[in-house]
XYZ file of C-alpha atoms in Angstrom:
115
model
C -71.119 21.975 134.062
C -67.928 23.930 134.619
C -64.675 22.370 134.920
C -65.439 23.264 139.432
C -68.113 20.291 138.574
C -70.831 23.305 139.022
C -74.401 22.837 137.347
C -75.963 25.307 136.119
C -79.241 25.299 133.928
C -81.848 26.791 131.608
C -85.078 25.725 130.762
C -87.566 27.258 128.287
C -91.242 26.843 127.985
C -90.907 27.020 124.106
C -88.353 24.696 122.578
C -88.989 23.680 118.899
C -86.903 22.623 115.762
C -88.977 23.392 112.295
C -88.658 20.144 109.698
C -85.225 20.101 107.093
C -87.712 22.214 104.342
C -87.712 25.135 107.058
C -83.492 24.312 107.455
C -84.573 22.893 110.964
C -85.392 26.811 112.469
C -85.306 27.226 116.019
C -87.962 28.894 118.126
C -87.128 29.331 121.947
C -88.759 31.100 124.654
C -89.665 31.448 128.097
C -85.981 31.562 129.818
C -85.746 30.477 133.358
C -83.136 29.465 135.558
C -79.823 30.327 136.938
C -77.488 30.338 134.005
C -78.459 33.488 131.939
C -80.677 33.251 128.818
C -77.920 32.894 126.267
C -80.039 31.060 123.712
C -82.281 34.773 122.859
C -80.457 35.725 120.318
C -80.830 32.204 118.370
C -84.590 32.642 118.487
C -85.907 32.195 114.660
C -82.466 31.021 113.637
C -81.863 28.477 111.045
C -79.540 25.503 111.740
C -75.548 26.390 110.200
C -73.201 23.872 109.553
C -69.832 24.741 108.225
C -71.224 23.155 104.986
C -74.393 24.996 105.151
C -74.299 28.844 105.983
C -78.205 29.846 107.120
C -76.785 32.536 109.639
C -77.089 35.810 109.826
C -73.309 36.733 109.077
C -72.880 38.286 105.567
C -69.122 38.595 106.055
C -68.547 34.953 107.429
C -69.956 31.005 108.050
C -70.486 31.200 111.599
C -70.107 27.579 111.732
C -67.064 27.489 109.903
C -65.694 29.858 112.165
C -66.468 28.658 115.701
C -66.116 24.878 114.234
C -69.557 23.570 115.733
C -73.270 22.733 113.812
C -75.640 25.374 115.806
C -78.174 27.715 114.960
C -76.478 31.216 114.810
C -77.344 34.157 114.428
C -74.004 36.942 114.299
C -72.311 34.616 115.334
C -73.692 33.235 118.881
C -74.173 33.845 122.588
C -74.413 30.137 123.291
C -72.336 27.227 121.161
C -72.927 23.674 123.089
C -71.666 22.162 119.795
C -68.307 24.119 119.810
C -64.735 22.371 119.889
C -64.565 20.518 123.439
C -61.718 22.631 125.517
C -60.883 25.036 122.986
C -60.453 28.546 124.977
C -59.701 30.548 121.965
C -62.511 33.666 122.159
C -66.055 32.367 120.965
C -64.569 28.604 119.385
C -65.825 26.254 122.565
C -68.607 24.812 124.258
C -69.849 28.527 125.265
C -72.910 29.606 127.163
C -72.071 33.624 127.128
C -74.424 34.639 130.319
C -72.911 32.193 132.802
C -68.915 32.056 131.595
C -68.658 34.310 128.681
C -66.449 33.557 125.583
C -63.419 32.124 126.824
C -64.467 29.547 129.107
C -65.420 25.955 127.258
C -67.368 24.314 129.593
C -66.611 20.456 131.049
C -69.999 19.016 129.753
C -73.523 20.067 128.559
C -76.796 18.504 128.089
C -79.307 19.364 126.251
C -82.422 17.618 127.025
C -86.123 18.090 125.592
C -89.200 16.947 127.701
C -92.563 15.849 125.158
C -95.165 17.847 126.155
């Protein structure tokens, strides 16, 4: 939700998080709805913290960096676990295809359905 109280969503047909041995991968797929598939590029990622650098950034910790736990890639085009408010380019609660990189959105949930 944006701070006009707008929803927006996206759903995927493929949502799943690999076990702790596989440092909790993600695989996502099958975009649809209206907010722009900003979660492709985190397809196959590995879950960063900024304890725990499994992206794809050899020059920084991507979680370090944009202060959130997520599963980035170089760095991210989505960051629901960024700093709550923070407008500074790529640091928020992002979701790129909707509100781009300087927009921290009001609220997000993330919600998986069992199959």
């Amino acid at each position: 939700m944006d701070h006009d109280n707008v929803w927006k969503y996206a759903e995927y047909s493929t949502f799943n998080v690999e076990s702790g041995s596989f440092k909790y991968r993600l695989h996502v797929n099958g975009y649809s709805g209206n907010a722009g598939d900003s979660l492709w590029l985190h397809d196959g990622m590995s879950f960063t913290t900024y304890d725990n650098d499994n992206d794809n950034n050899g020059t920084v910790n991507c979680g370090s960096l944009f202060r959130g736990g997520w599963w980035y890639h170089t760095c991210h085009t989505a960051n629901l676990n960024g700093e709550y408010g923070n407008t500074i380019k790529s640091k928020g609660i992002n979701w790129y295809y909707w509100k781009g990189f300087y927009y921290s959105m009001k609220e997000v949930r993330m919600m998986v359905r069992k199959p």
